[in-house]
PDB file of C-alpha atoms and ligand atoms in Angstrom:
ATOM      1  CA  UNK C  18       4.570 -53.008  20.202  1.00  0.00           C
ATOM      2  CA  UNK C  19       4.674 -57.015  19.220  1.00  0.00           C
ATOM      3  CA  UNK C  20       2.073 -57.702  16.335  1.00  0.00           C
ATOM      4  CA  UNK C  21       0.321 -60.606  16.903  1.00  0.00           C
ATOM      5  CA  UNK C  22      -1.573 -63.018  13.744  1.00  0.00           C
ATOM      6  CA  UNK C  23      -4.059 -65.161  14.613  1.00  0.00           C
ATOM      7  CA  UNK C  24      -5.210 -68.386  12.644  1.00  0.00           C
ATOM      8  CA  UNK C  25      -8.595 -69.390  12.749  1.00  0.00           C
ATOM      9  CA  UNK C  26     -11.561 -71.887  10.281  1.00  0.00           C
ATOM     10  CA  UNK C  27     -14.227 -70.618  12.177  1.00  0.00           C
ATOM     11  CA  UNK C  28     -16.142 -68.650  14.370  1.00  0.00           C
ATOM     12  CA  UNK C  29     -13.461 -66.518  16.012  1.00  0.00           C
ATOM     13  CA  UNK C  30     -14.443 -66.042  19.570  1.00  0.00           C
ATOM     14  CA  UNK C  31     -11.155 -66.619  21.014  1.00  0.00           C
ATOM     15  CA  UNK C  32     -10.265 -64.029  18.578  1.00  0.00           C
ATOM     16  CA  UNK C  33     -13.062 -61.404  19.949  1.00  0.00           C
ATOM     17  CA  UNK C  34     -11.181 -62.149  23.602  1.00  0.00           C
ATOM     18  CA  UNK C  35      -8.028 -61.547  22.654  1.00  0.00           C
ATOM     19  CA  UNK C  36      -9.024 -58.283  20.879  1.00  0.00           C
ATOM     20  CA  UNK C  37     -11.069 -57.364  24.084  1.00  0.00           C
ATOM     21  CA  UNK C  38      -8.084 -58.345  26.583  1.00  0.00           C
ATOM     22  CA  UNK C  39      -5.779 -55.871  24.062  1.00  0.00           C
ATOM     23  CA  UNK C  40      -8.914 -52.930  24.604  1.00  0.00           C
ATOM     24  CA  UNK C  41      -8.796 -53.560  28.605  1.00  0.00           C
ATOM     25  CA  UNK C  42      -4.798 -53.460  28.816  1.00  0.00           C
ATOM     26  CA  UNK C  43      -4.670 -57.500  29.855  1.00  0.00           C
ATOM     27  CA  UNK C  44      -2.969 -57.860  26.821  1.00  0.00           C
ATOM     28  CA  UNK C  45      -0.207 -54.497  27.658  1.00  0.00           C
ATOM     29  CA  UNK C  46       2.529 -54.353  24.580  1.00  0.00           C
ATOM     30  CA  UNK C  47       0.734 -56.234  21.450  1.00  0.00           C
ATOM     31  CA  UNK C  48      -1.925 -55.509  19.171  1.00  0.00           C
ATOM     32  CA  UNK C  49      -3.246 -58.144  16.412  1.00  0.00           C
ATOM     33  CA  UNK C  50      -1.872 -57.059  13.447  1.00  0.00           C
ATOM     34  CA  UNK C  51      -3.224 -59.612  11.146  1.00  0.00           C
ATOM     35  CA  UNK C  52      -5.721 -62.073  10.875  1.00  0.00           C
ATOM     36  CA  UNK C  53      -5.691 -64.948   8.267  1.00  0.00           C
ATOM     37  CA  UNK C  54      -8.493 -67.920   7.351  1.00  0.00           C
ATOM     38  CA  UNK C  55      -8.036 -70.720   5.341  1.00  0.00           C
ATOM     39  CA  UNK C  56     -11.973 -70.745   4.956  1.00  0.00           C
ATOM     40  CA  UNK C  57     -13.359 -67.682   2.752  1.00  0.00           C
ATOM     41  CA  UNK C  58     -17.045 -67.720   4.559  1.00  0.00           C
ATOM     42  CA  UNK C  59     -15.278 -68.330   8.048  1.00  0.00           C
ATOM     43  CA  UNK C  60     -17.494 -65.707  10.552  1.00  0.00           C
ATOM     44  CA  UNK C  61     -13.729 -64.732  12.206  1.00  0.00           C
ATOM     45  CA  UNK C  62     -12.497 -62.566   9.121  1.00  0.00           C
ATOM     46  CA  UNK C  63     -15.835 -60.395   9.182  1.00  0.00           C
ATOM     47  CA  UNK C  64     -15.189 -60.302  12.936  1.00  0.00           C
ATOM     48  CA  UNK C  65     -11.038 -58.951  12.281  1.00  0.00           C
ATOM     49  CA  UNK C  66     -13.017 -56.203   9.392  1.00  0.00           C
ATOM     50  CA  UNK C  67     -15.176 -55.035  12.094  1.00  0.00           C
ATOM     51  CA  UNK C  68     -12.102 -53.727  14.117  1.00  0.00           C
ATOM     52  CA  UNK C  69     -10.427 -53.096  11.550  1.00  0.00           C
ATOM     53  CA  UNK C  70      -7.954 -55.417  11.245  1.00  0.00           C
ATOM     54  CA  UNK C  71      -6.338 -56.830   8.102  1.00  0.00           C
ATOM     55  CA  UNK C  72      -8.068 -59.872   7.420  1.00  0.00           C
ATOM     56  CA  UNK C  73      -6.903 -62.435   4.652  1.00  0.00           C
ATOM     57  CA  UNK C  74      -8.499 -65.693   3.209  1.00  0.00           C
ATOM     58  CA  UNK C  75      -5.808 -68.262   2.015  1.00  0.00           C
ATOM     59  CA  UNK C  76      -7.643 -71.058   0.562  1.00  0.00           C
ATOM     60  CA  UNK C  77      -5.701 -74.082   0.120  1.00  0.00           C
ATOM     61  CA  UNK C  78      -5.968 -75.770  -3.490  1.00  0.00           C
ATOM     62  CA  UNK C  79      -6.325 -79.457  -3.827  1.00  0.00           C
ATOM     63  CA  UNK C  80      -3.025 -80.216  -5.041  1.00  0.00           C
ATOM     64  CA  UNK C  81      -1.406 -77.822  -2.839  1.00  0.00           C
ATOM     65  CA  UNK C  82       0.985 -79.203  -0.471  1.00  0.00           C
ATOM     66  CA  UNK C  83       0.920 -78.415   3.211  1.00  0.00           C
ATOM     67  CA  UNK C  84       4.358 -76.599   2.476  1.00  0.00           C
ATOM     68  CA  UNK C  85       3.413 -74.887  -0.466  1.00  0.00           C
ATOM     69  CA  UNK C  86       0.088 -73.339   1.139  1.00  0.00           C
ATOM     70  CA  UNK C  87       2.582 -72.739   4.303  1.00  0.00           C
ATOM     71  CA  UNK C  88       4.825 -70.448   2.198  1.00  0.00           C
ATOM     72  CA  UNK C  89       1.808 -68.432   1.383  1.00  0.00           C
ATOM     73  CA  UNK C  90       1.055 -67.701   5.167  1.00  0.00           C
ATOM     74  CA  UNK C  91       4.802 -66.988   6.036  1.00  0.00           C
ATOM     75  CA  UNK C  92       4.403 -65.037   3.430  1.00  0.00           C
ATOM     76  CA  UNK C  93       2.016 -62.919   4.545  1.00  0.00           C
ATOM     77  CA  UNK C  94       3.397 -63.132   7.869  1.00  0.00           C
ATOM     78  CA  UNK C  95       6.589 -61.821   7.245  1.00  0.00           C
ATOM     79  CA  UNK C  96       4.922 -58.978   5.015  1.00  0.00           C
ATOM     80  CA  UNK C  97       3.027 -57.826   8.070  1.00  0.00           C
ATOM     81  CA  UNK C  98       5.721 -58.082  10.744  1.00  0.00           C
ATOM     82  CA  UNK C  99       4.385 -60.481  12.469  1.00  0.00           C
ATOM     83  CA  UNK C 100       6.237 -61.479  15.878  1.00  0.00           C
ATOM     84  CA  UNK C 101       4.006 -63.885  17.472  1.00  0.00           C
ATOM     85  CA  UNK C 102       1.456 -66.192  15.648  1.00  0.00           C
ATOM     86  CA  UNK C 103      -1.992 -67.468  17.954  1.00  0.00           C
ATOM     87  CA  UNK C 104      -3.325 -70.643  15.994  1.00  0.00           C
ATOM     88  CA  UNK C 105      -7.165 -70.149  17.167  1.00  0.00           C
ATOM     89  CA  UNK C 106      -9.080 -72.961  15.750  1.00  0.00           C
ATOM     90  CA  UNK C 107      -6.880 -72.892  12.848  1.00  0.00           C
ATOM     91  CA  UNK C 108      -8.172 -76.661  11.157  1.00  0.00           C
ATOM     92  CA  UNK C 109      -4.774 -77.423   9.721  1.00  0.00           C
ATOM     93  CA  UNK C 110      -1.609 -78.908  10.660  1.00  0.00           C
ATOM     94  CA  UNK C 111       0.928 -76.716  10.060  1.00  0.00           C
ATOM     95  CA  UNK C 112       4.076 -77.863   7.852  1.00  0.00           C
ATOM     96  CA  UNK C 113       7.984 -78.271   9.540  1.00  0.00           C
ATOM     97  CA  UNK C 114       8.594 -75.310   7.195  1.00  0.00           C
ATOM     98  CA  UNK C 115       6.018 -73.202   9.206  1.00  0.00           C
ATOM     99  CA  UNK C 116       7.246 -74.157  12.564  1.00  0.00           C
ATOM    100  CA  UNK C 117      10.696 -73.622  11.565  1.00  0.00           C
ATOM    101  CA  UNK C 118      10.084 -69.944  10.042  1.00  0.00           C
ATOM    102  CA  UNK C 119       8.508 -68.831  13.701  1.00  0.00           C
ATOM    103  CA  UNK C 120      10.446 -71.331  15.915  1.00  0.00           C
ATOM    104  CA  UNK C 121       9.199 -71.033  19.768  1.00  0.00           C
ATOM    105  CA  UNK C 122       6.445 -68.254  18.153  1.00  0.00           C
ATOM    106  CA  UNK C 123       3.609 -70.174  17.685  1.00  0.00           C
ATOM    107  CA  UNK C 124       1.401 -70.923  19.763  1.00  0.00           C
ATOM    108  CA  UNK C 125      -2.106 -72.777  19.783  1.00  0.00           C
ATOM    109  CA  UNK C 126      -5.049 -73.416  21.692  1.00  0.00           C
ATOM    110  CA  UNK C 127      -6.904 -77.195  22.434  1.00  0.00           C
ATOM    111  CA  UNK C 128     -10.419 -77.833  24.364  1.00  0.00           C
ATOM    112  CA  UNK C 129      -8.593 -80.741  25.825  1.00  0.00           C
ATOM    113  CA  UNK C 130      -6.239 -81.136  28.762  1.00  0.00           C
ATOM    114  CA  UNK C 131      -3.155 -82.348  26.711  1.00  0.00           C
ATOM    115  CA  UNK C 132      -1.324 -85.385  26.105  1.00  0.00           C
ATOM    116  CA  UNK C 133      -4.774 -86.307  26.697  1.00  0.00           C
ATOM    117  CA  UNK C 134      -7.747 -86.000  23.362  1.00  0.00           C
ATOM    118  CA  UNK C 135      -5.309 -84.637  20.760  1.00  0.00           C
ATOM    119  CA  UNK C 136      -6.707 -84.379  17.718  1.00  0.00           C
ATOM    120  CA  UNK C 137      -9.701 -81.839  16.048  1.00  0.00           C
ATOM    121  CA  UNK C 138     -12.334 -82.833  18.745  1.00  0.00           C
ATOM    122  CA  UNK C 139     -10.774 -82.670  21.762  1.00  0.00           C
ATOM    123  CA  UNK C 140     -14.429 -82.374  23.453  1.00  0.00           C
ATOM    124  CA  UNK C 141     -16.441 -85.007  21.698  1.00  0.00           C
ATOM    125  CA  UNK C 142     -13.534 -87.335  22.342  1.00  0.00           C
ATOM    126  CA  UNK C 143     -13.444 -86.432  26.177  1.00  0.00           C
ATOM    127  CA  UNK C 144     -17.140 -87.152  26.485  1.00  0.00           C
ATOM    128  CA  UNK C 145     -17.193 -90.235  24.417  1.00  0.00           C
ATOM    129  CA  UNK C 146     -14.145 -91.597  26.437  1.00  0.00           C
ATOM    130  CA  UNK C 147     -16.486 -90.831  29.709  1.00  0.00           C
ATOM    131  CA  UNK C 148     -13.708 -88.338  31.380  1.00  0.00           C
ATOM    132  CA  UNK C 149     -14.853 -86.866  34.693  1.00  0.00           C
ATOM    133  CA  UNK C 150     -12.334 -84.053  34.186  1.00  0.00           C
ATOM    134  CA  UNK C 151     -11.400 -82.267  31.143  1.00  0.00           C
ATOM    135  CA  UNK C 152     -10.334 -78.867  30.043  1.00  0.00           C
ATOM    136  CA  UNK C 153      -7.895 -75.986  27.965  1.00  0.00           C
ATOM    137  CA  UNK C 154      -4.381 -76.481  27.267  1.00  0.00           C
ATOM    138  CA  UNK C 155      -2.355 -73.228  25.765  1.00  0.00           C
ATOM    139  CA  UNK C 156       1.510 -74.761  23.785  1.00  0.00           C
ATOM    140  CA  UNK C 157       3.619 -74.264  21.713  1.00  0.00           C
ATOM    141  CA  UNK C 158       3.394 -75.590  18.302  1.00  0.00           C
ATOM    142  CA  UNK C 159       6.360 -77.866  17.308  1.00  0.00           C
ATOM    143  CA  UNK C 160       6.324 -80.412  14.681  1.00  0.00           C
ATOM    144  CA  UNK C 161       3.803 -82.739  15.681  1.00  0.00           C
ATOM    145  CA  UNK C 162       0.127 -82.007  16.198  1.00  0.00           C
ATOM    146  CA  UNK C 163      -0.617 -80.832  19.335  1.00  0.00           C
ATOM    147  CA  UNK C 164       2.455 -81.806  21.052  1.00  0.00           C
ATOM    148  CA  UNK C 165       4.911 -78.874  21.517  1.00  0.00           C
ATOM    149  CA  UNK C 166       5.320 -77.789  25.343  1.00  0.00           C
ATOM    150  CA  UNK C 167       2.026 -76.889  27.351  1.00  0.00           C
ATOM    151  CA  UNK C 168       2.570 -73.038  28.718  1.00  0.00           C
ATOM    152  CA  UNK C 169      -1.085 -73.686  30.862  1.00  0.00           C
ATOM    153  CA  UNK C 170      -3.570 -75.519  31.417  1.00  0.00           C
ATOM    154  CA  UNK C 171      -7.093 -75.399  33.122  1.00  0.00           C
ATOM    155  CA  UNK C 172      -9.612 -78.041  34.432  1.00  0.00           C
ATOM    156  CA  UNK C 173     -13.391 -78.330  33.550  1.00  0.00           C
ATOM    157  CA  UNK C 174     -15.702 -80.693  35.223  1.00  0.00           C
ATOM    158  CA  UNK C 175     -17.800 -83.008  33.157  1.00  0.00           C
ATOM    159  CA  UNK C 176     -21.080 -83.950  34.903  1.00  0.00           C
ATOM    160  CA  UNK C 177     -23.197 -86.806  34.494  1.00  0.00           C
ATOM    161  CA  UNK C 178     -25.603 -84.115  32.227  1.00  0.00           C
ATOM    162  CA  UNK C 179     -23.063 -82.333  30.433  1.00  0.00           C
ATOM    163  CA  UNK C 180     -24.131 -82.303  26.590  1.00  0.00           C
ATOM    164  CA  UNK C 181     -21.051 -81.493  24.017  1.00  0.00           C
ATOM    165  CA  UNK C 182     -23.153 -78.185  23.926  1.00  0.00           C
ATOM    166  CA  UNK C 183     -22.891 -77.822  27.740  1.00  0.00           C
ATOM    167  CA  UNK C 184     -19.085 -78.683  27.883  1.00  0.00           C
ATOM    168  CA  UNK C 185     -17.938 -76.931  24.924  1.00  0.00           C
ATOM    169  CA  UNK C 186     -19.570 -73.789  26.361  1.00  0.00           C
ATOM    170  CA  UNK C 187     -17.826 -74.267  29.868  1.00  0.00           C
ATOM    171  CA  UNK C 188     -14.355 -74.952  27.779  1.00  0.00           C
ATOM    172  CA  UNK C 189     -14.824 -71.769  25.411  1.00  0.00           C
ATOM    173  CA  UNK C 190     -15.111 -70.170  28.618  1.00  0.00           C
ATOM    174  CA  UNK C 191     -12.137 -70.797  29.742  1.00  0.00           C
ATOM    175  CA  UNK C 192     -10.602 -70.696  26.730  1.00  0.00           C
ATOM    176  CA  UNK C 193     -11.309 -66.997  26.674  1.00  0.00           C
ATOM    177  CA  UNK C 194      -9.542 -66.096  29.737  1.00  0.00           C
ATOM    178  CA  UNK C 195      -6.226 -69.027  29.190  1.00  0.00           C
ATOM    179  CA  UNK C 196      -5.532 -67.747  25.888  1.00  0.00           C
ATOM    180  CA  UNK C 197      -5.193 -64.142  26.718  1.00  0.00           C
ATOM    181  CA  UNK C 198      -3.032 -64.573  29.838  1.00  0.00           C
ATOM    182  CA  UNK C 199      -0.770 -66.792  27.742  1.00  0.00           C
ATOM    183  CA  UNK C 200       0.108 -64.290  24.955  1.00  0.00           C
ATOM    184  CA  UNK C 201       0.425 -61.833  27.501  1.00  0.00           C
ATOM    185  CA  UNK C 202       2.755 -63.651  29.530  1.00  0.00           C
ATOM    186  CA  UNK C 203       4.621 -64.208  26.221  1.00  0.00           C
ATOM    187  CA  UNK C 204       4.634 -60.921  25.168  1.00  0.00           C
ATOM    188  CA  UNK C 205       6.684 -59.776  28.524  1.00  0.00           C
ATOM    189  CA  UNK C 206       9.165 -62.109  27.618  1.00  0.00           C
ATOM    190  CA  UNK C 207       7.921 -64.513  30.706  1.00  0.00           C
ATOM    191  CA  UNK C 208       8.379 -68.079  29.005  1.00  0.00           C
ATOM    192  CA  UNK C 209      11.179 -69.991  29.136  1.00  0.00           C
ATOM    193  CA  UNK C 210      11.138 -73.103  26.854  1.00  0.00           C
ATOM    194  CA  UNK C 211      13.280 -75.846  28.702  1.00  0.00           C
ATOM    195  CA  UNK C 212      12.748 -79.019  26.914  1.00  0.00           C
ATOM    196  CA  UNK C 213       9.439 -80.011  27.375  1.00  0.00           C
ATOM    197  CA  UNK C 214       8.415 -77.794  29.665  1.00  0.00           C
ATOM    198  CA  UNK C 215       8.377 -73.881  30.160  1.00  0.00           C
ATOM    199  CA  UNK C 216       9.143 -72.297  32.679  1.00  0.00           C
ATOM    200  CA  UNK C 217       6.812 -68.988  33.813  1.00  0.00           C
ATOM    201  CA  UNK C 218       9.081 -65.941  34.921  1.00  0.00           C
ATOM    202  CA  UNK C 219       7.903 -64.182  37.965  1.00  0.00           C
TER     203      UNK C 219
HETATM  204  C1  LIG M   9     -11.772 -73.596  20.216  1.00  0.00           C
HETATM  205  O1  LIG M   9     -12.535 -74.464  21.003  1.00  0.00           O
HETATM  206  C2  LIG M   9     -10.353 -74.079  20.154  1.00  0.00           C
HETATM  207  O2  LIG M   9      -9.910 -74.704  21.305  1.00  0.00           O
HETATM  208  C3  LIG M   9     -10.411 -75.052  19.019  1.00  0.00           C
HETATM  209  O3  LIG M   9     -11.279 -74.467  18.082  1.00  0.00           O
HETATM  210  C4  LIG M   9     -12.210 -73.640  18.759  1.00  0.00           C
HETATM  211  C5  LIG M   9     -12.230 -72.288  18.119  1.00  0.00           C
HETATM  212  O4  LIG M   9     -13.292 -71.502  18.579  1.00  0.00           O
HETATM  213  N1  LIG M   9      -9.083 -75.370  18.566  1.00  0.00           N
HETATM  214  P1  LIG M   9     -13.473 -69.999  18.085  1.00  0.00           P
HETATM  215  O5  LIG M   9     -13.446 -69.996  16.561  1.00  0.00           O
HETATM  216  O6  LIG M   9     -12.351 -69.171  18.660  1.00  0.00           O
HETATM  217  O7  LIG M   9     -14.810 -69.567  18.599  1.00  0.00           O
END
């Protein structure tokens, strides 16, 4: 059974899917183990109590650096036997020191279709660049912000009347169902990193 962490700042509804997926076998072979905020009033630790899962606040300190508050998540991490790490709305960059303690484990999900709208608002900067097509991107997490190699992707639509309410809800849809099927793929062992690009097992 892999045990999964996930990462999140806020709300935690990619959380609550991944949680459901594990409850309806789409998720076979992995449980989340661990859940960890960097925001103490973040609604996605109440949401990891309520199923009981361990859920830990590390607040960073102002004159913390991004390694030191890194080596409190390994950390953590490495106490709970963590094999696979889901950065979920997780509103940090994550140190070389992180990457390099779960090489090719990490994984993170972006309302955007990437190399396009990197960055923390993938949607607000699709709609104010007018795109007609958006949408989710699943990678891995490497050194540089949202840049290691895309495992999926999906398209969304934007329409003449989309609102960043409208689109954000059509992305989080999507979201719900690319970020499952991702860790489950990974979890069977079906992703094959070949430089920039991975390769999906039959
Ligand atoms: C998602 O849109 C994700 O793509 C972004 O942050 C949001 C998190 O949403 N990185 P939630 O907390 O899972 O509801």
């Amino acid at each position: 059974m892999k045990r999964i962490a996930v990462l999140a700042s806020g709300f935690g509804s990619n959380l609550a899917a991944i949680i459901q997926a594990v409850k309806r076998k789409k998720i076979k072979g992995a449980k989340v183990a661990l859940v960890i905020s960097d925001r103490q009033d973040a609604y996605v630790l109440k949401r990891a109590e309520k199923h009981n899962i361990p859920a830990v606040c590390i607040a960073a300190s102002l004159d913390q650096s991004r390694t030191d508050y890194d080596k409190s998540v390994v950390k953590e991490l490495k106490h709970h036997k963590i094999d696979m790490v889901v950065l979920a709305g997780f509103m940090r960059m994550i140190s070389p020191y992180f990457v390099r303690a779960f090489r090719n484990k990490i994984i993170n999900i972006h309302p955007a279709l990437l190399p396009a709208f990197k960055g923390t608002d993938g949607i607000g900067a699709a709609l104010c660049d007018g795109a007609k097509i958006t949408g989710v991107t699943v990678h891995f997490v490497d050194e540089q912000m949202d840049h290691g190699p895309i495992i999926l992707q999906s398209p969304v639509e934007v329409r003449d009347n989309d609102t960043r309410e409208t689109l954000a809800k059509k992305i989080h849809v999507l979201e719900h169902q690319l970020l499952p099927q991702t860790i489950d793929l990974f979890v069977k062992g079906k992703l094959k990193i070949s430089g920039r690009r991975v390769l999906i097992k039959n």
